[in-house]
PDB file of C-alpha atoms in Angstrom:
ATOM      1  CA  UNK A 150       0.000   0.000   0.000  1.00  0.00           C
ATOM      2  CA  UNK A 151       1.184   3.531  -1.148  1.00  0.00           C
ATOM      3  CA  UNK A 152      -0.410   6.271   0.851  1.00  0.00           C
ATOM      4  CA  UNK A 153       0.538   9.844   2.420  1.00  0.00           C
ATOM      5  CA  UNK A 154       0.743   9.066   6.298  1.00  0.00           C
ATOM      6  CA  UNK A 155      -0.115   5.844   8.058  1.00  0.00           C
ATOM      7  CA  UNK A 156      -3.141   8.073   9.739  1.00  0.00           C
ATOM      8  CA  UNK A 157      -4.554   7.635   6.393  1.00  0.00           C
ATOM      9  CA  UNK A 158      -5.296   4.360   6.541  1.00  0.00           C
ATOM     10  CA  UNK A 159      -7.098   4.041   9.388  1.00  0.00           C
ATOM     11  CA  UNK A 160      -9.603   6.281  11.939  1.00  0.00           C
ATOM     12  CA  UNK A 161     -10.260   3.846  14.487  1.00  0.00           C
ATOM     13  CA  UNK A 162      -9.044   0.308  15.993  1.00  0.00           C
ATOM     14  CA  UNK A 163     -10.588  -1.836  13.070  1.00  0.00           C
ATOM     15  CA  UNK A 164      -9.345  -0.429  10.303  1.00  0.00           C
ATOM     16  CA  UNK A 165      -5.837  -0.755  12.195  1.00  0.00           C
ATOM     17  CA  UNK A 166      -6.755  -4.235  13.498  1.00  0.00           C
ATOM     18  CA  UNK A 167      -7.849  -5.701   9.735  1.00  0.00           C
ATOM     19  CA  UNK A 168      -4.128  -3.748   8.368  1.00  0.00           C
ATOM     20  CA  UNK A 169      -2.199  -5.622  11.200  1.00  0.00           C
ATOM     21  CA  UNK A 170      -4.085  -9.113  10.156  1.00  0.00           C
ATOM     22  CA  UNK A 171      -3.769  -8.763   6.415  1.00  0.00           C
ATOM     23  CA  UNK A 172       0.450  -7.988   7.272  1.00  0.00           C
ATOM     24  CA  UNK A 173       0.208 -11.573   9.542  1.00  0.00           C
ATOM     25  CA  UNK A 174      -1.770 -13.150   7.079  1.00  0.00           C
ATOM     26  CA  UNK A 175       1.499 -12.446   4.697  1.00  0.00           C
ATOM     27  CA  UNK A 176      -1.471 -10.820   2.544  1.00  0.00           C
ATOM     28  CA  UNK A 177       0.212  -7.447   2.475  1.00  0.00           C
ATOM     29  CA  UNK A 178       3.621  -7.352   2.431  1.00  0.00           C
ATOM     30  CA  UNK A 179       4.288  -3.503   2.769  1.00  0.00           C
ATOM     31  CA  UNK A 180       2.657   0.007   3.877  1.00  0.00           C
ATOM     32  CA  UNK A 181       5.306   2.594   1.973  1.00  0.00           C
ATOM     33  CA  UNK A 182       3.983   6.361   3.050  1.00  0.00           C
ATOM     34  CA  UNK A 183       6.510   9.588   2.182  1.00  0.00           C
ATOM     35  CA  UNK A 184       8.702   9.374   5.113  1.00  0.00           C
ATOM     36  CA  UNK A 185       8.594   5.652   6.440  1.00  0.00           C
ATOM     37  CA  UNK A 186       7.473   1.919   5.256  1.00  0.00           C
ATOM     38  CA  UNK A 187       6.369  -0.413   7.524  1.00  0.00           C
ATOM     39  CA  UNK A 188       6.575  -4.523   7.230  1.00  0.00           C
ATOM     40  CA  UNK A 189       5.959  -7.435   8.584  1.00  0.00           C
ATOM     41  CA  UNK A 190       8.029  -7.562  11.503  1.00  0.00           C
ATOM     42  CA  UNK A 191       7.311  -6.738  15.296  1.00  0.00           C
ATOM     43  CA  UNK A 192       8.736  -3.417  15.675  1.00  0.00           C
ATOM     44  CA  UNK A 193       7.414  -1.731  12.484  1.00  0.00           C
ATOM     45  CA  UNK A 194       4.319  -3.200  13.527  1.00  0.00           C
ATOM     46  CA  UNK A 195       4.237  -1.940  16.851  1.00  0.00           C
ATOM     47  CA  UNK A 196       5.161   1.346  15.243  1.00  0.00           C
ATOM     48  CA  UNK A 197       2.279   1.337  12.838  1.00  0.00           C
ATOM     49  CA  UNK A 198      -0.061   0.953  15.688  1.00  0.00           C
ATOM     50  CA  UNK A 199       1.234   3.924  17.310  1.00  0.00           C
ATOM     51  CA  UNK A 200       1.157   6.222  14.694  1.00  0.00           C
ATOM     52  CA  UNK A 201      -2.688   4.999  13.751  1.00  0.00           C
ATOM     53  CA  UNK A 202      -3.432   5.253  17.669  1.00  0.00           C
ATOM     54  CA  UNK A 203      -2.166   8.644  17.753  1.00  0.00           C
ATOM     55  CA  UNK A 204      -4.461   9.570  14.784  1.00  0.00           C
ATOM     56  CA  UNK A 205      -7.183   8.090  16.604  1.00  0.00           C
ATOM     57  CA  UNK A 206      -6.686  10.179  19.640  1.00  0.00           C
ATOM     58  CA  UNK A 207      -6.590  13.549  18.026  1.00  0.00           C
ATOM     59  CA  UNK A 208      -9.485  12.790  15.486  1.00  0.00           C
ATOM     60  CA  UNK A 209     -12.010  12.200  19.453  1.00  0.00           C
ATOM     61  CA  UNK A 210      -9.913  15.466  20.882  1.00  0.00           C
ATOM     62  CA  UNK A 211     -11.254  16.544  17.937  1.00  0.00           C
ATOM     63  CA  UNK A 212     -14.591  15.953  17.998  1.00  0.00           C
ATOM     64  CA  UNK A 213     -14.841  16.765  22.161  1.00  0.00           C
ATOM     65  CA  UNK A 214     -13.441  20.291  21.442  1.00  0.00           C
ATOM     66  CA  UNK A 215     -16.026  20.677  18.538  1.00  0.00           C
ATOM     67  CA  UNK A 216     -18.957  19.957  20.439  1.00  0.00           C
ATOM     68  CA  UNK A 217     -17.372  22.270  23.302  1.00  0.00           C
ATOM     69  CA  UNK A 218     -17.195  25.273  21.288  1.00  0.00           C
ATOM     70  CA  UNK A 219     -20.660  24.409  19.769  1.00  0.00           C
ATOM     71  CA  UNK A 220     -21.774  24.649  23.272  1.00  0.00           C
ATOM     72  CA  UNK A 221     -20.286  27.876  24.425  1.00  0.00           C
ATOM     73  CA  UNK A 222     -21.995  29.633  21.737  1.00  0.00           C
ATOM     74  CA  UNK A 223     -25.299  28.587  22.177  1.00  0.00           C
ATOM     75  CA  UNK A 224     -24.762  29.692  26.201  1.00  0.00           C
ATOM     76  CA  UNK A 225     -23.157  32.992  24.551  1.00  0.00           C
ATOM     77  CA  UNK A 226     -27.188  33.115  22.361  1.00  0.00           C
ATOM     78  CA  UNK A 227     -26.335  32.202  19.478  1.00  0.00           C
ATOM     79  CA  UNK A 228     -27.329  29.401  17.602  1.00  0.00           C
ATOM     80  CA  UNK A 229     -25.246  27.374  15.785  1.00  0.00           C
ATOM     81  CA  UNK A 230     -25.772  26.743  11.779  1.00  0.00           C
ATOM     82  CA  UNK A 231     -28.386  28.046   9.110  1.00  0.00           C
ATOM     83  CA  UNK A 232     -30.657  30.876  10.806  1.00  0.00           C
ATOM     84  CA  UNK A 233     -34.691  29.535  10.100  1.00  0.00           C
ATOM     85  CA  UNK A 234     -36.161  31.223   7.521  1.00  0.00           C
ATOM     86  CA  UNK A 235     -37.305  35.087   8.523  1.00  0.00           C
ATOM     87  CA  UNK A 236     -33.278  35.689   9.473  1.00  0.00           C
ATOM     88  CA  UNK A 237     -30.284  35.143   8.008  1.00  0.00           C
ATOM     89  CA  UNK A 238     -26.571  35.047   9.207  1.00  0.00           C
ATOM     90  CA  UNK A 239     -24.228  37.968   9.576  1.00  0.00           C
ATOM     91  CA  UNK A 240     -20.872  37.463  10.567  1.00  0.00           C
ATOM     92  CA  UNK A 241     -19.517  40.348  12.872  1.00  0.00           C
ATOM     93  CA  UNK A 242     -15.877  40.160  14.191  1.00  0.00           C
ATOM     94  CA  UNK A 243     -15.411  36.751  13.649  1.00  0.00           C
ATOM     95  CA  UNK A 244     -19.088  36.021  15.804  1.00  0.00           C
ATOM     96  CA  UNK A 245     -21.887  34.470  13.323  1.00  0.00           C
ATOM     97  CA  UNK A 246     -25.244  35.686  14.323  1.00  0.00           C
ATOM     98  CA  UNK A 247     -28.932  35.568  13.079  1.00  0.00           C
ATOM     99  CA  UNK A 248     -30.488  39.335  11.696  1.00  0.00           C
ATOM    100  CA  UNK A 249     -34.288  39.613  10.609  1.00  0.00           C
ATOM    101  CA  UNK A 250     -34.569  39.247   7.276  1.00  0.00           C
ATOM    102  CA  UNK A 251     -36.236  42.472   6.259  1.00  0.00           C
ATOM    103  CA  UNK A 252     -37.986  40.850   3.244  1.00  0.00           C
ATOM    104  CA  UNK A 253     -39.394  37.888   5.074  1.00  0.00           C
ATOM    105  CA  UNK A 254     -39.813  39.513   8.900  1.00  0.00           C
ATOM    106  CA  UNK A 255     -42.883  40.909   8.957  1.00  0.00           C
ATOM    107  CA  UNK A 256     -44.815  38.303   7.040  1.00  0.00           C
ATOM    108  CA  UNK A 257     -43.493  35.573   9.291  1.00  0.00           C
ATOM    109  CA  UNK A 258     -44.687  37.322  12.521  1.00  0.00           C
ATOM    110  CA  UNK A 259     -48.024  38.000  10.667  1.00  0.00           C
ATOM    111  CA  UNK A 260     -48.093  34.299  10.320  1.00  0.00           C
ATOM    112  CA  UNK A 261     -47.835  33.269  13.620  1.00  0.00           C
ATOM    113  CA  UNK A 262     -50.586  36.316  13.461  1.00  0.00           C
ATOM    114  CA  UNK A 263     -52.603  34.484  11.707  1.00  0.00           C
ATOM    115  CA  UNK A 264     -52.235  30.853  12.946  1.00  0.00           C
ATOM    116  CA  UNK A 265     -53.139  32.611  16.116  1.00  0.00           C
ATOM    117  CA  UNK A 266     -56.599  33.634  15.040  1.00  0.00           C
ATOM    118  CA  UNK A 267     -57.649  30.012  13.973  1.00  0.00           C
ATOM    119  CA  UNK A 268     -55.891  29.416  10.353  1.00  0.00           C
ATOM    120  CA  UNK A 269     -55.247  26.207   9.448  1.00  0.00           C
ATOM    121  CA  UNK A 270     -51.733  25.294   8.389  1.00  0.00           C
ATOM    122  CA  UNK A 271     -53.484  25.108   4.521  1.00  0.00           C
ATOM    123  CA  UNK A 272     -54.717  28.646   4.697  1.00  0.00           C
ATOM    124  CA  UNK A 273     -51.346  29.416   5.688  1.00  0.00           C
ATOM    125  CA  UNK A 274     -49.983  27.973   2.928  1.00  0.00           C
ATOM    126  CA  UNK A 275     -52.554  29.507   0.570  1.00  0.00           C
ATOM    127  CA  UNK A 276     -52.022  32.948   1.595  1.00  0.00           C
ATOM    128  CA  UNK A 277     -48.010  32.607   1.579  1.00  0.00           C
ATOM    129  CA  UNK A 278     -48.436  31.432  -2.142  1.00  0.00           C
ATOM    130  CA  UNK A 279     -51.031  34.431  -2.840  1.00  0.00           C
ATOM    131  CA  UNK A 280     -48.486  37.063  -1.654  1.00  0.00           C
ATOM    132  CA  UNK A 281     -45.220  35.315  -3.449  1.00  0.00           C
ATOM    133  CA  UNK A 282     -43.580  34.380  -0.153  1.00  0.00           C
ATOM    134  CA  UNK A 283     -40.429  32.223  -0.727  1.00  0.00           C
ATOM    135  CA  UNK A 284     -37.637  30.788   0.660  1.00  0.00           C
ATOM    136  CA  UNK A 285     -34.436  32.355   0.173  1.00  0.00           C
ATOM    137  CA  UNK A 286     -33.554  30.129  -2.754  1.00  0.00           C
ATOM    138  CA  UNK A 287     -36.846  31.633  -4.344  1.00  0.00           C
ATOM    139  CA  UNK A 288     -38.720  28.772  -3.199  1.00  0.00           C
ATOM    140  CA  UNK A 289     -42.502  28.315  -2.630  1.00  0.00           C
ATOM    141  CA  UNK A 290     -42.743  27.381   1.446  1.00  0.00           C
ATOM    142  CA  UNK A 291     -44.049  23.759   1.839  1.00  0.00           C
ATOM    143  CA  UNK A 292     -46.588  23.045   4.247  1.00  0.00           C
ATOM    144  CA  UNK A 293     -44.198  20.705   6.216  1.00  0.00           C
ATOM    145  CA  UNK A 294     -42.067  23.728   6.589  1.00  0.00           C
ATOM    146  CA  UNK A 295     -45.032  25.584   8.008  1.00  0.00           C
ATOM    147  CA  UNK A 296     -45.538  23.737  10.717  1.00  0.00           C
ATOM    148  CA  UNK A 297     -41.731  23.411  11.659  1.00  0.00           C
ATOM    149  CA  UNK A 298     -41.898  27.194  11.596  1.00  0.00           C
ATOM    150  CA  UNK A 299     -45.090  27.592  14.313  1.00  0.00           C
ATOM    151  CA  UNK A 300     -43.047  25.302  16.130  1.00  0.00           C
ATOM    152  CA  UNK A 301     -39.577  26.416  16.406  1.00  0.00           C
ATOM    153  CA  UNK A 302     -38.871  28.817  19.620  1.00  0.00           C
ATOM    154  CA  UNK A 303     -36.225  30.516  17.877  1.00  0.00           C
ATOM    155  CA  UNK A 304     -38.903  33.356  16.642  1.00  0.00           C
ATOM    156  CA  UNK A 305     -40.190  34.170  19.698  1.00  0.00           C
ATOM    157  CA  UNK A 306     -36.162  34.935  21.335  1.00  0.00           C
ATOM    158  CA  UNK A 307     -35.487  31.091  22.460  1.00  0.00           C
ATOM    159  CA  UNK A 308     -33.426  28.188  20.307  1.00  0.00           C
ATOM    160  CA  UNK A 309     -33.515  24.278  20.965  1.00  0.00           C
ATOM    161  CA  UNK A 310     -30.178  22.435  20.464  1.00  0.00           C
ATOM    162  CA  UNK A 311     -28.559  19.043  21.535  1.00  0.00           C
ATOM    163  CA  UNK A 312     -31.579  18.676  23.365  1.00  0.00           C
ATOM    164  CA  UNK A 313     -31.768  21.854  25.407  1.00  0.00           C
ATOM    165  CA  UNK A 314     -33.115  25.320  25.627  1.00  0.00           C
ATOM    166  CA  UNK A 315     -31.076  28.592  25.402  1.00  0.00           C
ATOM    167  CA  UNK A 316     -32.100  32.009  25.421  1.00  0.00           C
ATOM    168  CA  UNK A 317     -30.655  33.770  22.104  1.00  0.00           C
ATOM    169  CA  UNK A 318     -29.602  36.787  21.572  1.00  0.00           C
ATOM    170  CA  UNK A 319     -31.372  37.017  18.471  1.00  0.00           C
ATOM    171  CA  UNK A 320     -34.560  39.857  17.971  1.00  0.00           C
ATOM    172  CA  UNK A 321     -37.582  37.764  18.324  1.00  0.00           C
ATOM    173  CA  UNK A 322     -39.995  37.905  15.456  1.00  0.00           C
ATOM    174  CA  UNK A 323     -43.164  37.656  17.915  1.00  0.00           C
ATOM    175  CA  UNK A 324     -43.934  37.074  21.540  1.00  0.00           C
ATOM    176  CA  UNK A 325     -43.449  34.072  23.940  1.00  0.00           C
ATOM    177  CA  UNK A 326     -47.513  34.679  24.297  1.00  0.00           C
ATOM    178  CA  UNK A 327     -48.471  34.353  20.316  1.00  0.00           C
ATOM    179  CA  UNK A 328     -46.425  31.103  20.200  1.00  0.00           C
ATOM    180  CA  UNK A 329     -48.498  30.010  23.230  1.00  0.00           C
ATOM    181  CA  UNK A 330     -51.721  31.038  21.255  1.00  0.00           C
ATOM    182  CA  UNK A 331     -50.743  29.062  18.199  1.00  0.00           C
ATOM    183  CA  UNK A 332     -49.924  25.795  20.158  1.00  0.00           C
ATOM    184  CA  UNK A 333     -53.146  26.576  21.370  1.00  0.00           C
ATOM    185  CA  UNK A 334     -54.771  26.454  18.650  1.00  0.00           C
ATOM    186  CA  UNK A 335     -53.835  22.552  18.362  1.00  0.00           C
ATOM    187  CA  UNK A 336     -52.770  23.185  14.399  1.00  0.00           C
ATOM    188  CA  UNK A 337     -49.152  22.837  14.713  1.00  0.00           C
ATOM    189  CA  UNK A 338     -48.163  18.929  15.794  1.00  0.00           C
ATOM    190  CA  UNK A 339     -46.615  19.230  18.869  1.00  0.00           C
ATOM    191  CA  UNK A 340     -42.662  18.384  17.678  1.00  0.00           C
ATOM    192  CA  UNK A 341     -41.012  20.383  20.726  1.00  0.00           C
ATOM    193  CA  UNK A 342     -41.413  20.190  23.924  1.00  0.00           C
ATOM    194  CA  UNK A 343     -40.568  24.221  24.313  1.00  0.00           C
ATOM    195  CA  UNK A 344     -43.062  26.918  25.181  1.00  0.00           C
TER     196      UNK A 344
END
């Protein structure tokens, strides 16, 4: 085998494991990377598996310093990934956050508006259609989407992630109370367990 580093052969103990038992099964004969080449004896080996468990390690440090700097910013407010539609992301000093979108703002809040008085999701839909309302990709809004939308906390100031509630520091599109209203209203299936 011809490759860059001997971390490129493997990311965790079975790909190493199924290496080492091809080279004592006399089925490979040779791992040749830029610097080094490893064979079928003991040592090299031995070597090989250090390198690969080395690899290993810093691939989970990783992934455990990802998920902690995922989770200081969402106790900073701000919500990792995409904003939902109604915002989008502005990057300011190196800090991504989520803006109103001023062509999509006001007629998501008069949604909730409207789900609030009684609408069905299907009116919804019928009216968003009626006015040209789109995603940002110029899209008509599905009625799946809908519902995710009368269900996501994020408009009223609140985002869910990893299983948990923060407070962002986003500007809420409507009230804690008109979310309330439109669970209320039993039209939105109840996906979240927030507000």
């Amino acid at each position: 085998i011809l490759t860059w580093a001997p971390d490129r052969l493997s990311r965790n103990a079975g790909d190493l494991g199924s290496l080492v038992d091809l080279m004592d099964a006399n089925k490979l004969q040779q791992i040749r990377t830029y610097g080094q080449s490893f064979s079928n004896t003991p040592n090299e080996k031995f070597l090989l598996m250090i390198l690969c468990s080395q690899a290993k390690l810093e691939n989970d440090n990783k992934s455990i310093n990802v998920k902690r700097g995922i989770r200081a910013k969402c106790e900073m407010g701000i919500r990792p990934g995409p904003s939902p539609l109604g915002y989008y992301n502005r990057s300011f000093n190196g800090i991504k956050d989520s803006v109103p979108d001023p062509d999509r703002a006001d007629i998501i809040s008069e949604m909730f508006e409207h789900a609030a008085e009684g609408w069905s999701g299907r009116h919804i839909k019928h009216w968003l259609d009626n006015i040209g309302f789109t995603t940002r990709r110029g899209k008509s809004v599905t009625l799946s989407q809908i519902y995710l939308m009368l269900n996501n906390p994020f408009y009223y100031g609140d985002f869910e992630f990893g299983g948990k509630l923060y407070r962002g520091t986003h500007k809420p599109l409507i009230t804690k109370e008109l979310f309330k209203k439109v669970r209320e209203q039993q039209l939105v299936p109840q996906r979240s367990k927030w507000g």
